[in-house]
């Protein structure tokens, strides 16, 4: 089978849209016709190299090369074929990607925290989680499917464990966003920060993930939600999604929150910047109330080992700092929960997508992201579809 896909041949290059040769699904695998793929900042970290294992790590663990890589981890589509031993999906089912596979067997899956599934460690290892062999090739080279998904393509073969079936009445364009940006942001507020009714919450960075932390905080009953972003379009959008106040910078937010809480500050602060600069956690810590929580929902360069924050303040005020991946939630629980909240009118999905692109225009989409023009850009894979099934 042939399809078109956007491949990153190395960090620091553009995405290259070209023909991909695909195999039929093996046992436990499914062929999906992708319909929509979100342009999440995580792929940009592959381009900048922030999210690529550094040379010493590659050498230490004997990792195979991460490139060429088929990008795309936030997506929706329709199942068109199933291999043997697939029990939960059939042709015609609507699905979203699950960028953490969830094997169901490892210690973390068995403990109910599948978002930490051991298979996630294979994110940069080519090959299927089913049998370690590769299904996609371009120019005769094996392709790594980013996060075992690789949705910047017309078609894809994925392990069943990398897909979540959804209600077919949900528009696929909106469903795609739920698979990463919405789940990650919402869960950061609800699952990880555990926002409670009446609290003051600050979200730093209100792009495709942070804006959903804003609406998670609103749905959890926060009394005030302060959205911090230097980009005016994002601050305005945050007001539509539940922010009660906006600030251009952490410094400005400090003044707003201090006045609003008579110096108590915010019980929950959630960091969702595009890149987690080493100065951000320390700058944000004074926003956190005594015994409050700072949640880090952002990607720092993989080799960054330093952070500049006042540890006296951390200890003496009993504050906590928590990391978060995938909104600290399990995809098979969170995706249906979020879609129910959407269907009942509580979660807003319309308005998150600012621009839609064809696959051929993917580099324009990422350029617009860098320029701060999008809350979420989305690729509509039907626009220049060359495959037929
Ligand atoms: C990322 C986290 C690392 C794996 C890919 C997805 N989260 C959000 O984009
Ligand atoms: Zn993402």
Tab-separated table of C-alpha atoms and ligand atoms in Angstrom:
chain	number	residue	atom	x	y	z
A	1	UNK	CA	0.000	0.000	0.000
A	2	UNK	CA	1.167	3.537	-0.741
A	3	UNK	CA	0.294	6.829	0.900
A	4	UNK	CA	1.702	10.317	1.372
A	5	UNK	CA	3.347	11.275	4.644
A	6	UNK	CA	5.353	14.079	6.246
A	7	UNK	CA	8.786	12.847	7.245
A	8	UNK	CA	11.482	14.492	9.306
A	9	UNK	CA	14.812	13.227	8.004
A	10	UNK	CA	16.771	14.977	10.765
A	11	UNK	CA	16.455	17.707	13.401
A	12	UNK	CA	16.817	21.188	12.002
A	13	UNK	CA	15.162	20.351	8.686
A	14	UNK	CA	11.698	20.968	7.240
A	15	UNK	CA	9.063	18.243	7.067
A	16	UNK	CA	9.276	16.464	3.722
A	17	UNK	CA	5.995	15.269	2.199
A	18	UNK	CA	6.616	12.175	0.138
A	19	UNK	CA	5.455	8.718	-0.796
A	20	UNK	CA	5.402	6.047	1.887
A	21	UNK	CA	5.251	2.328	1.276
A	22	UNK	CA	3.226	0.472	3.908
A	23	UNK	CA	2.729	-3.168	4.847
A	24	UNK	CA	-0.556	-4.842	5.723
A	25	UNK	CA	-1.302	-5.064	9.464
A	26	UNK	CA	0.216	-7.979	11.384
A	27	UNK	CA	-1.393	-9.647	14.407
A	28	UNK	CA	-2.749	-7.088	16.878
A	29	UNK	CA	-2.506	-4.278	14.315
A	30	UNK	CA	-4.909	-2.069	12.428
A	31	UNK	CA	-4.786	0.091	9.295
A	32	UNK	CA	-6.255	3.548	9.852
A	33	UNK	CA	-7.177	6.141	7.288
A	34	UNK	CA	-6.160	9.330	9.052
A	35	UNK	CA	-8.578	12.244	8.693
A	36	UNK	CA	-7.182	15.014	10.912
A	37	UNK	CA	-3.821	15.485	12.601
A	38	UNK	CA	-3.100	18.286	15.046
A	39	UNK	CA	0.067	20.354	14.892
A	40	UNK	CA	1.175	19.977	18.511
A	41	UNK	CA	4.276	21.780	19.771
A	42	UNK	CA	5.785	18.394	20.614
A	43	UNK	CA	6.652	17.781	16.940
A	44	UNK	CA	8.379	21.159	16.933
A	45	UNK	CA	10.638	19.817	19.702
A	46	UNK	CA	11.734	17.122	17.260
A	47	UNK	CA	12.679	19.794	14.735
A	48	UNK	CA	14.607	21.871	17.295
A	49	UNK	CA	16.232	18.733	18.705
A	50	UNK	CA	14.894	19.327	22.261
A	51	UNK	CA	13.127	15.985	22.194
A	52	UNK	CA	15.782	13.934	20.474
A	53	UNK	CA	17.924	11.721	22.691
A	54	UNK	CA	21.372	13.345	23.058
A	55	UNK	CA	24.405	11.559	21.607
A	56	UNK	CA	25.647	10.263	25.003
A	57	UNK	CA	22.228	8.711	25.745
A	58	UNK	CA	22.111	7.144	22.269
A	59	UNK	CA	25.525	5.652	22.874
A	60	UNK	CA	24.845	4.571	26.475
A	61	UNK	CA	21.682	2.659	25.565
A	62	UNK	CA	22.754	1.637	22.058
A	63	UNK	CA	19.633	3.270	20.583
A	64	UNK	CA	18.892	2.897	16.878
A	65	UNK	CA	18.589	6.168	14.885
A	66	UNK	CA	15.344	8.102	15.512
A	67	UNK	CA	15.323	9.436	11.934
A	68	UNK	CA	13.806	9.276	9.397
A	69	UNK	CA	10.660	9.815	11.397
A	70	UNK	CA	7.009	9.985	10.379
A	71	UNK	CA	5.496	12.683	12.618
A	72	UNK	CA	2.041	13.212	14.064
A	73	UNK	CA	0.736	11.951	17.411
A	74	UNK	CA	-2.568	13.866	17.839
A	75	UNK	CA	-5.057	12.506	15.330
A	76	UNK	CA	-8.358	10.982	14.370
A	77	UNK	CA	-9.316	8.573	11.618
A	78	UNK	CA	-11.328	5.576	10.507
A	79	UNK	CA	-10.284	1.928	10.721
A	80	UNK	CA	-10.059	0.418	7.236
A	81	UNK	CA	-8.450	-2.964	7.903
A	82	UNK	CA	-7.639	-5.159	10.879
A	83	UNK	CA	-4.999	-7.858	11.225
A	84	UNK	CA	-5.483	-11.163	13.047
A	85	UNK	CA	-6.039	-11.103	16.817
A	86	UNK	CA	-7.611	-7.658	16.858
A	87	UNK	CA	-10.564	-7.902	19.199
A	88	UNK	CA	-11.708	-4.362	19.939
A	89	UNK	CA	-11.799	-2.657	16.541
A	90	UNK	CA	-13.336	-3.306	13.145
A	91	UNK	CA	-13.428	-1.529	9.773
A	92	UNK	CA	-15.547	1.597	9.937
A	93	UNK	CA	-14.787	2.351	13.592
A	94	UNK	CA	-13.829	5.928	14.377
A	95	UNK	CA	-10.647	6.195	16.408
A	96	UNK	CA	-8.202	8.658	17.897
A	97	UNK	CA	-4.520	8.030	18.438
A	98	UNK	CA	-3.102	7.174	21.830
A	99	UNK	CA	0.463	8.461	21.907
A	100	UNK	CA	1.142	6.258	24.910
A	101	UNK	CA	0.373	2.690	23.847
A	102	UNK	CA	-0.799	1.124	27.187
A	103	UNK	CA	0.268	-2.533	26.992
A	104	UNK	CA	-1.966	-3.530	29.917
A	105	UNK	CA	0.784	-5.806	31.256
A	106	UNK	CA	3.518	-3.672	32.787
A	107	UNK	CA	3.657	-2.555	36.415
A	108	UNK	CA	2.297	0.897	35.555
A	109	UNK	CA	-0.623	-0.309	33.451
A	110	UNK	CA	-1.410	-2.875	36.141
A	111	UNK	CA	-1.422	-0.084	38.736
A	112	UNK	CA	-3.984	1.916	36.767
A	113	UNK	CA	-1.511	4.516	35.516
A	114	UNK	CA	-1.224	3.463	31.896
A	115	UNK	CA	0.001	6.936	30.938
A	116	UNK	CA	3.338	5.732	32.303
A	117	UNK	CA	3.277	2.437	30.338
A	118	UNK	CA	6.761	1.018	29.860
A	119	UNK	CA	6.178	0.946	26.094
A	120	UNK	CA	6.504	4.741	26.117
A	121	UNK	CA	10.244	4.193	26.518
A	122	UNK	CA	10.203	2.920	22.935
A	123	UNK	CA	9.050	6.278	21.588
A	124	UNK	CA	12.325	6.699	19.705
A	125	UNK	CA	12.800	3.078	18.748
A	126	UNK	CA	11.563	2.129	15.275
A	127	UNK	CA	9.260	-0.869	15.047
A	128	UNK	CA	5.813	-1.893	16.149
A	129	UNK	CA	5.057	-2.581	19.805
A	130	UNK	CA	3.546	-5.879	18.648
A	131	UNK	CA	6.619	-7.581	17.134
A	132	UNK	CA	9.298	-4.872	16.791
A	133	UNK	CA	9.291	-4.970	12.975
A	134	UNK	CA	8.655	-1.882	10.831
A	135	UNK	CA	5.558	-1.241	8.634
A	136	UNK	CA	6.427	2.072	6.927
A	137	UNK	CA	9.260	2.915	4.553
A	138	UNK	CA	10.289	5.859	2.395
A	139	UNK	CA	13.110	5.977	-0.167
A	140	UNK	CA	13.763	2.368	0.866
A	141	UNK	CA	14.478	3.374	4.498
A	142	UNK	CA	12.563	2.173	7.557
A	143	UNK	CA	10.510	4.922	9.201
A	144	UNK	CA	10.041	5.484	12.911
A	145	UNK	CA	6.395	6.330	13.690
A	146	UNK	CA	6.608	9.083	16.286
A	147	UNK	CA	5.156	7.925	19.612
A	148	UNK	CA	4.131	4.719	17.750
A	149	UNK	CA	1.525	6.785	15.870
A	150	UNK	CA	2.882	8.709	12.839
A	151	UNK	CA	-0.346	10.426	11.788
A	152	UNK	CA	1.048	12.992	9.359
A	153	UNK	CA	0.013	10.581	6.601
A	154	UNK	CA	-3.012	9.466	4.643
A	155	UNK	CA	-2.864	5.966	6.085
A	156	UNK	CA	-1.074	4.248	8.933
A	157	UNK	CA	-0.617	0.833	10.472
A	158	UNK	CA	-0.763	0.960	14.262
A	159	UNK	CA	-0.950	-1.475	17.129
A	160	UNK	CA	-4.513	-1.742	18.421
A	161	UNK	CA	-3.141	-0.538	21.769
A	162	UNK	CA	-2.204	2.811	20.161
A	163	UNK	CA	-5.811	3.570	19.194
A	164	UNK	CA	-8.927	4.503	21.141
A	165	UNK	CA	-12.376	3.912	19.660
A	166	UNK	CA	-14.712	6.890	19.846
A	167	UNK	CA	-18.390	7.604	19.369
A	168	UNK	CA	-18.896	8.079	15.616
A	169	UNK	CA	-21.234	11.046	16.153
A	170	UNK	CA	-18.302	13.229	17.287
A	171	UNK	CA	-16.840	15.372	14.470
A	172	UNK	CA	-13.450	13.822	13.675
A	173	UNK	CA	-11.819	17.243	13.409
A	174	UNK	CA	-12.614	17.963	17.059
A	175	UNK	CA	-11.948	14.424	18.248
A	176	UNK	CA	-8.352	14.665	17.018
A	177	UNK	CA	-7.621	17.440	19.520
A	178	UNK	CA	-8.898	15.377	22.411
A	179	UNK	CA	-6.160	12.795	21.844
A	180	UNK	CA	-3.418	15.159	23.014
A	181	UNK	CA	-3.992	18.884	23.561
A	182	UNK	CA	-7.338	18.641	25.307
A	183	UNK	CA	-6.533	15.561	27.407
A	184	UNK	CA	-3.105	16.883	28.379
A	185	UNK	CA	-4.312	20.345	29.367
A	186	UNK	CA	-7.588	19.337	31.022
A	187	UNK	CA	-5.911	16.519	32.957
A	188	UNK	CA	-3.119	18.818	34.149
A	189	UNK	CA	-5.721	20.888	35.954
A	190	UNK	CA	-8.170	18.171	36.989
A	191	UNK	CA	-6.027	15.060	37.549
A	192	UNK	CA	-2.628	16.480	38.445
A	193	UNK	CA	-3.207	19.900	40.008
A	194	UNK	CA	-6.491	18.592	41.442
A	195	UNK	CA	-8.139	21.987	41.173
A	196	UNK	CA	-10.982	22.270	43.704
A	197	UNK	CA	-14.047	24.544	43.722
A	198	UNK	CA	-13.269	28.109	44.746
A	199	UNK	CA	-9.539	27.951	44.089
A	200	UNK	CA	-7.363	30.462	42.283
A	201	UNK	CA	-5.533	28.927	39.335
A	202	UNK	CA	-2.847	30.347	37.056
A	203	UNK	CA	-2.033	28.792	33.688
A	204	UNK	CA	1.232	29.936	32.128
A	205	UNK	CA	1.165	29.478	28.336
A	206	UNK	CA	-2.294	29.151	26.802
A	207	UNK	CA	-1.680	27.478	23.445
A	208	UNK	CA	-3.298	24.177	22.436
A	209	UNK	CA	-2.535	22.546	25.807
A	210	UNK	CA	-2.716	25.464	28.257
A	211	UNK	CA	-6.086	26.660	27.007
A	212	UNK	CA	-7.483	23.263	27.960
A	213	UNK	CA	-5.920	23.557	31.410
A	214	UNK	CA	-7.902	26.800	31.629
A	215	UNK	CA	-11.141	25.043	30.784
A	216	UNK	CA	-10.275	22.105	33.044
A	217	UNK	CA	-9.847	24.568	35.919
A	218	UNK	CA	-13.154	26.226	35.047
A	219	UNK	CA	-15.005	22.885	34.927
A	220	UNK	CA	-13.394	21.872	38.251
A	221	UNK	CA	-14.937	24.974	39.823
A	222	UNK	CA	-12.005	27.391	40.126
A	223	UNK	CA	-13.162	30.826	41.301
A	224	UNK	CA	-10.473	32.644	39.299
A	225	UNK	CA	-8.355	31.463	36.387
A	226	UNK	CA	-5.500	33.699	35.298
A	227	UNK	CA	-4.185	32.965	31.788
A	228	UNK	CA	-0.635	34.142	31.104
A	229	UNK	CA	0.656	34.467	27.553
A	230	UNK	CA	2.616	37.088	25.603
A	231	UNK	CA	0.430	36.484	22.516
A	232	UNK	CA	-2.745	38.583	22.417
A	233	UNK	CA	-4.701	36.065	20.299
A	234	UNK	CA	-4.111	33.406	22.947
A	235	UNK	CA	-5.058	35.663	25.853
A	236	UNK	CA	-8.304	36.580	24.073
A	237	UNK	CA	-9.091	32.933	23.333
A	238	UNK	CA	-8.391	32.008	26.965
A	239	UNK	CA	-11.142	34.405	28.062
A	240	UNK	CA	-13.583	32.466	25.850
A	241	UNK	CA	-12.487	29.183	27.429
A	242	UNK	CA	-12.899	30.182	31.061
A	243	UNK	CA	-10.118	32.556	32.080
A	244	UNK	CA	-11.310	35.306	34.387
A	245	UNK	CA	-8.129	37.376	34.065
A	246	UNK	CA	-5.225	37.560	31.611
A	247	UNK	CA	-1.616	38.699	31.895
A	248	UNK	CA	1.154	39.109	29.354
A	249	UNK	CA	3.876	37.838	31.661
A	250	UNK	CA	4.461	36.017	34.938
A	251	UNK	CA	5.553	39.356	36.434
A	252	UNK	CA	2.202	40.921	35.536
A	253	UNK	CA	0.343	37.863	36.868
A	254	UNK	CA	2.165	38.188	40.213
A	255	UNK	CA	0.600	41.610	40.710
A	256	UNK	CA	-2.873	40.474	39.649
A	257	UNK	CA	-2.869	37.335	41.808
A	258	UNK	CA	-1.385	39.093	44.809
A	259	UNK	CA	-4.079	41.744	44.752
A	260	UNK	CA	-6.897	39.293	44.005
A	261	UNK	CA	-5.957	36.944	46.877
A	262	UNK	CA	-4.700	39.550	49.365
A	263	UNK	CA	-1.243	38.006	49.115
A	264	UNK	CA	-2.349	34.390	49.608
A	265	UNK	CA	-1.545	33.621	45.925
A	266	UNK	CA	-2.808	30.755	43.738
A	267	UNK	CA	-3.482	27.269	45.083
A	268	UNK	CA	-2.625	25.787	41.660
A	269	UNK	CA	-0.229	27.014	38.999
A	270	UNK	CA	0.114	25.043	35.763
A	271	UNK	CA	3.025	25.572	33.375
A	272	UNK	CA	2.213	24.936	29.706
A	273	UNK	CA	4.760	27.008	27.754
A	274	UNK	CA	5.874	25.817	24.301
A	275	UNK	CA	9.371	25.213	25.652
A	276	UNK	CA	10.140	24.873	29.355
A	277	UNK	CA	12.952	27.339	29.804
A	278	UNK	CA	15.082	26.781	32.960
A	279	UNK	CA	13.987	30.145	34.379
A	280	UNK	CA	10.211	29.530	34.197
A	281	UNK	CA	9.632	27.281	37.258
A	282	UNK	CA	11.564	29.633	39.539
A	283	UNK	CA	9.771	32.686	38.160
A	284	UNK	CA	6.394	30.975	38.645
A	285	UNK	CA	7.009	29.592	42.158
A	286	UNK	CA	6.081	32.896	43.895
A	287	UNK	CA	2.659	32.639	42.195
A	288	UNK	CA	1.989	29.488	44.247
A	289	UNK	CA	0.243	29.813	47.627
A	290	UNK	CA	1.652	28.124	50.729
A	291	UNK	CA	1.107	24.380	50.411
A	292	UNK	CA	0.073	24.961	46.799
A	293	UNK	CA	0.968	23.036	43.662
A	294	UNK	CA	3.073	23.836	40.626
A	295	UNK	CA	2.378	21.434	37.768
A	296	UNK	CA	4.903	21.172	34.939
A	297	UNK	CA	3.144	20.196	31.710
A	298	UNK	CA	5.813	21.128	29.217
A	299	UNK	CA	8.810	19.740	27.435
A	300	UNK	CA	12.251	21.002	28.362
A	301	UNK	CA	15.257	20.108	26.190
A	302	UNK	CA	16.018	16.465	27.049
A	303	UNK	CA	19.572	17.272	28.095
A	304	UNK	CA	18.641	20.274	30.324
A	305	UNK	CA	19.621	19.447	33.899
A	306	UNK	CA	19.473	22.784	35.649
A	307	UNK	CA	16.599	24.793	37.039
A	308	UNK	CA	16.848	28.095	38.803
A	309	UNK	CA	14.408	28.267	41.713
A	310	UNK	CA	14.380	29.297	45.332
A	311	UNK	CA	14.474	26.075	47.316
A	312	UNK	CA	14.051	27.909	50.618
A	313	UNK	CA	10.662	29.102	49.395
A	314	UNK	CA	9.821	25.593	48.177
A	315	UNK	CA	10.577	23.975	51.525
A	316	UNK	CA	9.501	26.616	54.011
A	317	UNK	CA	6.153	27.244	52.335
A	318	UNK	CA	5.445	23.554	51.884
A	319	UNK	CA	4.959	23.951	48.132
A	320	UNK	CA	5.007	21.031	45.702
A	321	UNK	CA	6.227	20.729	42.117
A	322	UNK	CA	4.771	17.928	39.991
A	323	UNK	CA	5.483	16.755	36.460
A	324	UNK	CA	2.676	15.631	34.199
A	325	UNK	CA	2.400	13.662	30.966
A	326	UNK	CA	-0.857	13.100	29.050
A	327	UNK	CA	-2.688	15.048	31.751
A	328	UNK	CA	-1.780	12.239	34.169
A	329	UNK	CA	-4.788	10.348	32.850
A	330	UNK	CA	-5.488	7.050	31.101
A	331	UNK	CA	-6.529	7.563	27.497
A	332	UNK	CA	-9.266	4.939	27.575
A	333	UNK	CA	-10.854	6.726	30.521
A	334	UNK	CA	-10.075	10.315	29.631
A	335	UNK	CA	-11.056	10.367	25.950
A	336	UNK	CA	-14.639	9.118	26.537
A	337	UNK	CA	-14.956	11.375	29.611
A	338	UNK	CA	-13.879	14.435	27.628
A	339	UNK	CA	-16.150	13.596	24.712
A	340	UNK	CA	-19.069	13.220	27.144
A	341	UNK	CA	-18.263	16.634	28.605
A	342	UNK	CA	-18.248	17.962	25.029
A	343	UNK	CA	-21.576	16.339	24.184
A	344	UNK	CA	-23.170	17.708	27.343
A	345	UNK	CA	-21.987	21.203	26.461
A	346	UNK	CA	-19.460	21.621	29.263
A	347	UNK	CA	-16.205	21.213	27.341
A	348	UNK	CA	-15.638	23.579	24.443
A	349	UNK	CA	-13.893	22.093	21.412
A	350	UNK	CA	-15.132	24.442	18.699
A	351	UNK	CA	-12.868	27.458	18.625
A	352	UNK	CA	-9.694	25.546	19.482
A	353	UNK	CA	-8.810	25.132	15.795
A	354	UNK	CA	-7.535	28.404	14.359
A	355	UNK	CA	-6.324	27.121	10.949
A	356	UNK	CA	-6.609	24.011	8.827
A	357	UNK	CA	-3.895	22.975	6.356
A	358	UNK	CA	-3.331	20.378	3.661
A	359	UNK	CA	-0.499	17.917	4.296
A	360	UNK	CA	1.482	19.668	1.550
A	361	UNK	CA	1.320	22.869	3.651
A	362	UNK	CA	2.572	21.310	6.859
A	363	UNK	CA	5.657	23.543	7.042
A	364	UNK	CA	3.419	26.603	6.784
A	365	UNK	CA	1.417	25.208	9.689
A	366	UNK	CA	4.528	24.927	11.847
A	367	UNK	CA	5.681	28.389	10.739
A	368	UNK	CA	2.314	29.769	11.891
A	369	UNK	CA	2.744	27.967	15.217
A	370	UNK	CA	6.176	29.552	15.700
A	371	UNK	CA	4.729	32.955	14.840
A	372	UNK	CA	2.054	32.540	17.558
A	373	UNK	CA	-0.783	32.587	15.012
A	374	UNK	CA	-2.536	29.416	16.115
A	375	UNK	CA	-4.211	28.000	19.178
A	376	UNK	CA	-4.231	24.725	17.226
A	377	UNK	CA	-3.426	24.194	13.568
A	378	UNK	CA	-4.818	20.982	12.122
A	379	UNK	CA	-4.000	19.036	8.955
A	380	UNK	CA	-7.038	17.904	6.997
A	381	UNK	CA	-5.715	14.732	5.378
A	382	UNK	CA	-8.585	14.506	2.912
A	383	UNK	CA	-7.413	17.686	1.162
A	384	UNK	CA	-4.607	16.120	-0.820
A	385	UNK	CA	-5.399	12.466	-0.334
A	386	UNK	CA	-3.690	10.210	-2.857
A	387	UNK	CA	-4.478	6.851	-1.281
A	388	UNK	CA	-7.738	5.029	-1.729
A	389	UNK	CA	-8.907	2.045	0.282
B	1	LIG	C1	3.961	14.479	24.325
B	1	LIG	C2	4.730	13.881	25.438
B	1	LIG	C3	5.840	13.015	24.925
B	1	LIG	C4	5.320	12.003	23.946
B	1	LIG	C5	4.580	12.617	22.810
B	1	LIG	C6	3.496	13.512	23.293
B	1	LIG	N1	2.908	15.180	24.922
B	1	LIG	C7	2.204	16.127	24.276
B	1	LIG	O1	2.369	16.484	23.150
B	2	LIG	ZN1	0.869	16.631	21.691
